[in-house]
Coordinates of C-alpha atoms and ligand atoms in Angstrom, one line a residue:
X1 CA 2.5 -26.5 -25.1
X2 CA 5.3 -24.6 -26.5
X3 CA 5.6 -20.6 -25.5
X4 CA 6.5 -18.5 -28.1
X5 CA 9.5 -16.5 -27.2
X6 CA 11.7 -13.2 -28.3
X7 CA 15.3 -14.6 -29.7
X8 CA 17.7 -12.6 -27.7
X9 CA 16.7 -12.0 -24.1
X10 CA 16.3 -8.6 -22.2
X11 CA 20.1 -7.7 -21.3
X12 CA 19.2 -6.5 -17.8
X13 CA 23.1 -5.9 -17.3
X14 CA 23.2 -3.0 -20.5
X15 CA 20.1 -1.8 -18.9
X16 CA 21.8 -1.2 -15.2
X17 CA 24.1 0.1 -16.9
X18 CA 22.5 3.0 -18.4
X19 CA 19.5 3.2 -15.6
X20 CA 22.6 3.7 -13.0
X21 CA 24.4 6.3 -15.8
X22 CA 21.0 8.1 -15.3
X23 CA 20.1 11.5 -12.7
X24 CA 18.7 10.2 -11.2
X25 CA 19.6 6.9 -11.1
X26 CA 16.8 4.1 -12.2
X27 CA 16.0 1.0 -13.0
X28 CA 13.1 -0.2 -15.4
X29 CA 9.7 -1.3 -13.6
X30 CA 9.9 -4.2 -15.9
X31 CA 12.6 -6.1 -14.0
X32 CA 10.6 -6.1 -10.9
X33 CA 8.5 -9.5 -12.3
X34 CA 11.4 -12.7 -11.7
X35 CA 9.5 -15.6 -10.0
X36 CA 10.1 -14.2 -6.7
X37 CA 8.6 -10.1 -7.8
X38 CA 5.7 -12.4 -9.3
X39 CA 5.3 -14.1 -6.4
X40 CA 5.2 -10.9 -4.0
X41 CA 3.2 -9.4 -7.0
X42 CA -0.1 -12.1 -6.2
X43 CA 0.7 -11.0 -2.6
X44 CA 0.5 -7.6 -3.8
X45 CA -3.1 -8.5 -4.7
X46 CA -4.4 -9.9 -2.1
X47 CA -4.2 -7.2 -0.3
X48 CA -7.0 -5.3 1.4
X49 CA -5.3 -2.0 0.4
X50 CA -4.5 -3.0 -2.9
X51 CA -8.4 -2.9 -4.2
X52 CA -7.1 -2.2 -8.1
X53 CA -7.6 -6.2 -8.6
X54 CA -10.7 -6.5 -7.0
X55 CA -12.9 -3.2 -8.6
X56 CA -11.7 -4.5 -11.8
X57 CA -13.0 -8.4 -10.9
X58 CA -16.2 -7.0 -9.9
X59 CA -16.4 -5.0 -13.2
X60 CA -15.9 -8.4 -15.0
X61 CA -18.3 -10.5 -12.5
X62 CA -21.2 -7.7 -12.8
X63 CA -21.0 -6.9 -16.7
X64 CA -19.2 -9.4 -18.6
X65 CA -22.2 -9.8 -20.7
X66 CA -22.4 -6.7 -22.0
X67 CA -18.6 -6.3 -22.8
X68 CA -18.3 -8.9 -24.8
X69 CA -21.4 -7.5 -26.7
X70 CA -20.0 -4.5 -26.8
X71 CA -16.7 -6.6 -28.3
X72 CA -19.1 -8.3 -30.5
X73 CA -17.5 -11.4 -29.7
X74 CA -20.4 -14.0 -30.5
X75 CA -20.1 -12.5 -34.4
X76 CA -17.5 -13.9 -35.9
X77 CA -13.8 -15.7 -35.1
X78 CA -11.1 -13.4 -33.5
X79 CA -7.8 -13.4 -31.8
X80 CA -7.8 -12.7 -28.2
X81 CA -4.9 -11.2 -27.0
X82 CA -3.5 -9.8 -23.6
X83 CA -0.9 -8.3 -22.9
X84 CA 1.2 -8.4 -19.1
X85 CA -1.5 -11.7 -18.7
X86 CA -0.1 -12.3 -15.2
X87 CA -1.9 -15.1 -13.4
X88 CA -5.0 -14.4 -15.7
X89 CA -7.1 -14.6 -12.8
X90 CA -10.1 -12.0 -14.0
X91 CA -9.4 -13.0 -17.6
X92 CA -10.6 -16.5 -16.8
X93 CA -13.9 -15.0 -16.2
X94 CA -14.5 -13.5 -19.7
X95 CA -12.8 -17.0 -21.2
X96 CA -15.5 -19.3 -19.5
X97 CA -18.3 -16.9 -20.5
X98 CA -16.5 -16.8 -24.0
X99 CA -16.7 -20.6 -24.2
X100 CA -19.6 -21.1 -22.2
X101 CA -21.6 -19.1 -24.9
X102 CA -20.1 -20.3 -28.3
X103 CA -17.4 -17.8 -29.0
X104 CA -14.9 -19.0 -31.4
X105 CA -11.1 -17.3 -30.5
X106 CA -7.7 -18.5 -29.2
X107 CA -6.2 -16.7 -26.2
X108 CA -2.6 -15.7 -26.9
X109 CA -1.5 -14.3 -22.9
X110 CA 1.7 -12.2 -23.5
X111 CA 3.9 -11.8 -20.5
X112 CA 7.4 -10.6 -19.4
X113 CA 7.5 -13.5 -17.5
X114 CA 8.5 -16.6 -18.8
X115 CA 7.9 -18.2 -15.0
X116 CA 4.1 -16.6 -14.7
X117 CA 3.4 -17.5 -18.4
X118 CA 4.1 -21.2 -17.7
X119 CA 2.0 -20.9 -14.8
X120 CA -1.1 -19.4 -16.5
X121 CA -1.0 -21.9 -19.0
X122 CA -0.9 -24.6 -16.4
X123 CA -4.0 -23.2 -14.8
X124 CA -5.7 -22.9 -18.0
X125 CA -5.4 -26.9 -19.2
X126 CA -6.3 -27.6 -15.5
X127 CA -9.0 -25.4 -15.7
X128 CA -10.2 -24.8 -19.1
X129 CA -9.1 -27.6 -21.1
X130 CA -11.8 -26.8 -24.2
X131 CA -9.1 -23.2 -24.5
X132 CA -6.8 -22.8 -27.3
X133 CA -4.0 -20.8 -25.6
X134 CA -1.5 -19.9 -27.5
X135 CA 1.3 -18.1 -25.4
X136 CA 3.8 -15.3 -26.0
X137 CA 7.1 -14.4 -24.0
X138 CA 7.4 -10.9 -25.5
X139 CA 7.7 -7.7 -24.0
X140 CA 5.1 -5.0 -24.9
X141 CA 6.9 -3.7 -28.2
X142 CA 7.7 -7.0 -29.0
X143 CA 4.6 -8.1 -29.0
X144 CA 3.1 -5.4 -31.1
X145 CA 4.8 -6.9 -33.6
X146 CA 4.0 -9.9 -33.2
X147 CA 0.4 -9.3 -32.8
X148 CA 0.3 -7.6 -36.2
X149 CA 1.2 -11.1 -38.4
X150 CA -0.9 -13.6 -36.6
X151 CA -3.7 -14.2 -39.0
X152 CA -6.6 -12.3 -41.2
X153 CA -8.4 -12.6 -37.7
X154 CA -10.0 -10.0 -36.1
X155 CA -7.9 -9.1 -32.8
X156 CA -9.3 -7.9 -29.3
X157 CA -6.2 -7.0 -27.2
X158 CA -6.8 -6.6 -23.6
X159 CA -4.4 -4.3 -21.3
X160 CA -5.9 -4.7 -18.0
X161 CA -5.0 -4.2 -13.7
X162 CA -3.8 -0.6 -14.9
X163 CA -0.6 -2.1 -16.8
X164 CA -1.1 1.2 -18.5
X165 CA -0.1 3.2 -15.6
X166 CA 3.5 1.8 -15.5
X167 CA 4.3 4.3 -18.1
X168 CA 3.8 7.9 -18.4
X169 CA 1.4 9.4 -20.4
X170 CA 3.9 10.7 -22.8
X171 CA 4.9 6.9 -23.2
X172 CA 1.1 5.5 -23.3
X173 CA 0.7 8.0 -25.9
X174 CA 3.8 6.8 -27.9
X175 CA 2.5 2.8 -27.3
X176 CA -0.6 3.5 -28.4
X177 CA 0.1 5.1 -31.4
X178 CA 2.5 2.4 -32.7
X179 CA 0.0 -0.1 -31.8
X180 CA -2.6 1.6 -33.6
X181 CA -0.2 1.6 -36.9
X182 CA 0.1 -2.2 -36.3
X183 CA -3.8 -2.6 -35.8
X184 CA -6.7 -4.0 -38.8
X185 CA -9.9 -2.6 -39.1
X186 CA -12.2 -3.8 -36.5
X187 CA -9.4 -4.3 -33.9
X188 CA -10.4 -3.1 -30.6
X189 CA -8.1 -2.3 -27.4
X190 CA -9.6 -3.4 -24.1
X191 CA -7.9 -1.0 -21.4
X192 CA -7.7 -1.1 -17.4
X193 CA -7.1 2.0 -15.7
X194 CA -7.1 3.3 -12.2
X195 CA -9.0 6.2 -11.2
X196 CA -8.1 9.6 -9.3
X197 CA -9.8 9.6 -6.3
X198 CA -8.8 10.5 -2.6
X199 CA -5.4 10.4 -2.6
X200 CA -5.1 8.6 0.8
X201 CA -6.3 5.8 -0.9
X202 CA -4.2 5.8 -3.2
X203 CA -1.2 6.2 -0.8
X204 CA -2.0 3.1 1.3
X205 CA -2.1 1.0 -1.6
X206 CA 1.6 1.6 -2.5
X207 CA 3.0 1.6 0.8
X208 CA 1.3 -0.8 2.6
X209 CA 1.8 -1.7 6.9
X210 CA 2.4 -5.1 6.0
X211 CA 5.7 -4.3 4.1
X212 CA 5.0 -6.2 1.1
X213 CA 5.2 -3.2 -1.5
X214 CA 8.8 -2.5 -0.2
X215 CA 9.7 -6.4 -0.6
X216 CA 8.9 -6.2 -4.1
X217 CA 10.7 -2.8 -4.9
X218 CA 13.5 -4.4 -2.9
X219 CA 13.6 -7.6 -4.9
X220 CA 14.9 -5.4 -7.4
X221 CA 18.2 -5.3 -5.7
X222 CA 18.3 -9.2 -4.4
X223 CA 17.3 -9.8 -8.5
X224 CA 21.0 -8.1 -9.0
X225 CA 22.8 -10.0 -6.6
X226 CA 21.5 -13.4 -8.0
X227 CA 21.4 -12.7 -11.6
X228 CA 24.7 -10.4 -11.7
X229 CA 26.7 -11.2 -8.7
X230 CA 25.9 -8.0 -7.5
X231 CA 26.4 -7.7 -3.6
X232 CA 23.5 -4.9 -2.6
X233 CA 23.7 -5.0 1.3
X234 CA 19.7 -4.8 2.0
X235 CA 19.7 -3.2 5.1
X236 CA 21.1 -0.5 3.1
X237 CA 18.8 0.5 1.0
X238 CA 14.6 1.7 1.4
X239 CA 11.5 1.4 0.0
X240 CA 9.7 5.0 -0.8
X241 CA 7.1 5.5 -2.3
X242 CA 4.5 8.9 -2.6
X243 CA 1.7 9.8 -4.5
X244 CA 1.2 13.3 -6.7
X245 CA -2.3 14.1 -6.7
X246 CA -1.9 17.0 -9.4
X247 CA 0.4 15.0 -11.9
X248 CA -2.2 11.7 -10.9
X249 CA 1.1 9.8 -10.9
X250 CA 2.8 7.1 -7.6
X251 CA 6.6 7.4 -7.7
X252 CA 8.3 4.5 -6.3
X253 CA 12.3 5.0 -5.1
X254 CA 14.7 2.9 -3.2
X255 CA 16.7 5.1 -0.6
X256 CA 20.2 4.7 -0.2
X257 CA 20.7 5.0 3.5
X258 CA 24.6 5.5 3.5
X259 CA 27.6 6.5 1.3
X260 CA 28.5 2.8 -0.1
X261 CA 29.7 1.2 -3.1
X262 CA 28.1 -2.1 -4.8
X263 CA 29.9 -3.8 -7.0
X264 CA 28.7 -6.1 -9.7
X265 CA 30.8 -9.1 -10.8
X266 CA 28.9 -9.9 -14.0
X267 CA 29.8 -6.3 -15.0
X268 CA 33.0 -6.2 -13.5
X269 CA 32.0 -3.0 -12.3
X270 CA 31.1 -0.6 -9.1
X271 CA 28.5 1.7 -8.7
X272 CA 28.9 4.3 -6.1
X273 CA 25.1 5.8 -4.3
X274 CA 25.4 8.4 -2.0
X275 CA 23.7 8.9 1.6
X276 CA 19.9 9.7 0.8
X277 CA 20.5 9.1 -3.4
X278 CA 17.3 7.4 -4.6
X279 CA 17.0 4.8 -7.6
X280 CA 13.4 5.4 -9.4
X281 CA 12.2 1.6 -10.0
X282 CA 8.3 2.5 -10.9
X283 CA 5.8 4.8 -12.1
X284 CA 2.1 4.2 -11.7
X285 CA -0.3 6.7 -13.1
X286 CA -3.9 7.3 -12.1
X287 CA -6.4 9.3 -14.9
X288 CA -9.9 10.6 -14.6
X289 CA -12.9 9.4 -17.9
X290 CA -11.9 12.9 -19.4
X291 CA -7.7 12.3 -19.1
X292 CA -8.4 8.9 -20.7
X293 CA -11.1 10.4 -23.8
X294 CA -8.3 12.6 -24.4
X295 CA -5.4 10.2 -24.5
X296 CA -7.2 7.7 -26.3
X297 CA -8.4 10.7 -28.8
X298 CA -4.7 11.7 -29.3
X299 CA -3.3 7.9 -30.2
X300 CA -6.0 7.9 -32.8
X301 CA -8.9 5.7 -31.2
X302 CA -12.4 6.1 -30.6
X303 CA -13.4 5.7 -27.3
X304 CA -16.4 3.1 -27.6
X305 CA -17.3 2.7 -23.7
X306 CA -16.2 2.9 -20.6
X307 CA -17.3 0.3 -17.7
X308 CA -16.9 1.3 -14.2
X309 CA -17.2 -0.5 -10.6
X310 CA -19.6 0.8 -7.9
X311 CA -17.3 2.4 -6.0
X312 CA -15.8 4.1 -9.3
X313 CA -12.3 3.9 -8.3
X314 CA -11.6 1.8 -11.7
X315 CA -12.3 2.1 -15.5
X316 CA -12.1 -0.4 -18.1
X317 CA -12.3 1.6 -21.4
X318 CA -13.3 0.0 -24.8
X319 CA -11.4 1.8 -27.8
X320 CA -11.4 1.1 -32.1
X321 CA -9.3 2.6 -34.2
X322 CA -10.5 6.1 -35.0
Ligands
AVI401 C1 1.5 -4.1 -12.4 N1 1.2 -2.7 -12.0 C2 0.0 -2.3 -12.7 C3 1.2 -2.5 -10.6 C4 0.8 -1.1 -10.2 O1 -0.2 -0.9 -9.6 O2 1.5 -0.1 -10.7 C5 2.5 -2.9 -9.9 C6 2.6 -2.5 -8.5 N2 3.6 -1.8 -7.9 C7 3.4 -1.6 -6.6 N3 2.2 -2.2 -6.3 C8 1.7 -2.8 -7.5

């Protein structure tokens, strides 16, 4: 199966550049996911700390049927879309329900990565071999636009495992109101979001004892040295990560832990970080039912239902256009 994919790639080198031009310095979240930050990423999932995956997996398991009635999906054909698909692993539950029970859609996964794409749609012929999967190597934006020209269709776009959170709200407000411009009457937005709750549990789920958050922040560095010559000493540098409980929001830094200078041979340039400088690599934002009416209210949709899991520590919100 052929993956539909953008025409000029991400230049991750223009956007070190201006990430590293930056006070402070950063680098965007979406350059964590190479094949090794997906690979640390399923890790990620796994574990016990990190129960995002797993509340919104039991949300799916428990009330799938009424979702999809709430999608009406049995009424007539429609696109189903997601976007940052990932390894599709809770998605799969609504596509066998979906197929089980006569639904007729095609599933067009849109990721980031090129290397988890191709793995999804492996899965899926393996798995669900009845599925038309049509794939999409976009980023978000990208594939806004690309959503818009499909066909008269009716589309259901799914954003799910708090993808959301990796902006700010100012940005999720912006998203969703060019989305919304793009969207035809009857399209509905199927979001994943991560609760406030007690904070600790929040904090253990981004810095966990097994060290596998910090791996994947740090795989940010090791992604330079393979992809740009860069030569990041990684002993050098930390994982740090903290949760706000006011602003709702988990800021994740990497520490420089001495005066040094890297230097970047696809760039033919040096970058110079200071004892203690950080580099911000990732924001992940937690809302309450009220943050998200409001949000959702603000980009012009009409929030339709929200689904919960028992413990409440995860929302799946169904929005129209307004
Ligand atoms: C993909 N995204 C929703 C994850 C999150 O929870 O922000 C990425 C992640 N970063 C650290 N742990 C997981």
């Amino acid at each position: 199966m052929q993956i539909k994919t953008r025409e000029i790639d991400i230049n991750i080198g223009e956007a070190i550049r201006l990430g590293f031009s930056k006070n402070p310095k950063s680098i965007s979240s979406m350059f964590l996911y190479d094949a090794e930050g997906d690979r640390l990423f399923q890790k990620i999932m796994k574990m016990p700390e990190y129960y995002l995956t797993r509340c919104e997996e039991e949300i799916f398991r428990t009330q799938k049927e009424q979702i999809l009635k709430e999608m009406r999906a049995f009424e007539e054909p429609f696109n189903l879309l997601e976007f940052g698909a990932g390894d599709g692993s809770k998605t799969k539950i609504l596509l066998h329900y979906l197929l089980e029970n006569g639904a007729d859609f095609t599933y067009y996964p849109v990721d980031i990565s090129r290397h988890s794409l191709s793995g999804l749609v492996h899965s899926l012929q393996q798995e669900i071999p009845a599925l038309k999967v049509q794939p999409m190597n976009f980023e978000y934006f990208e594939a806004v636009r690309e959503a818009a020209n499909l066909n008269h269709r009716r589309n259901i776009t799914l954003f799910l495992g708090s993808n959301m959170g990796n902006f700010t709200q100012e940005q999720a407000v912006v998203f969703y109101k060019k989305f919304a411009r793009e969207r035809k009457p009857g399209d509905l937005l199927f979001v994943g979001i991560d609760r406030r709750k007690n904070p600790h549990i929040i904090s253990h789920a981004y810095d966990d004892p097994h060290g596998i958050t910090a791996a994947f922040n740090l795989n940010l560095l090791q992604r330079m040295n393979r992809e740009l010559g860069a030569d990041f000493d990684m002993e050098a540098f930390r994982h740090y990560s903290f949760y706000e409980p006011v602003s709702g929001e988990v800021r994740s830094y990497l520490i420089s832990l001495k005066n040094q200078q890297v230097y970047f041979e696809a760039l033919e340039e040096q970058f110079f970080f200071k004892k203690d400088e950080l580099i911000h690599t990732e924001i992940s934002k937690k809302y309450s039912p009220e943050e998200i009416d409001r949000l959702a209210e603000e980009a012009g949709y009409k929030v339709l239902r929200h689904f919960t899991d028992e413990r409440q520590y995860f929302l799946d919100s169904l929005w129209e256009i307004g």
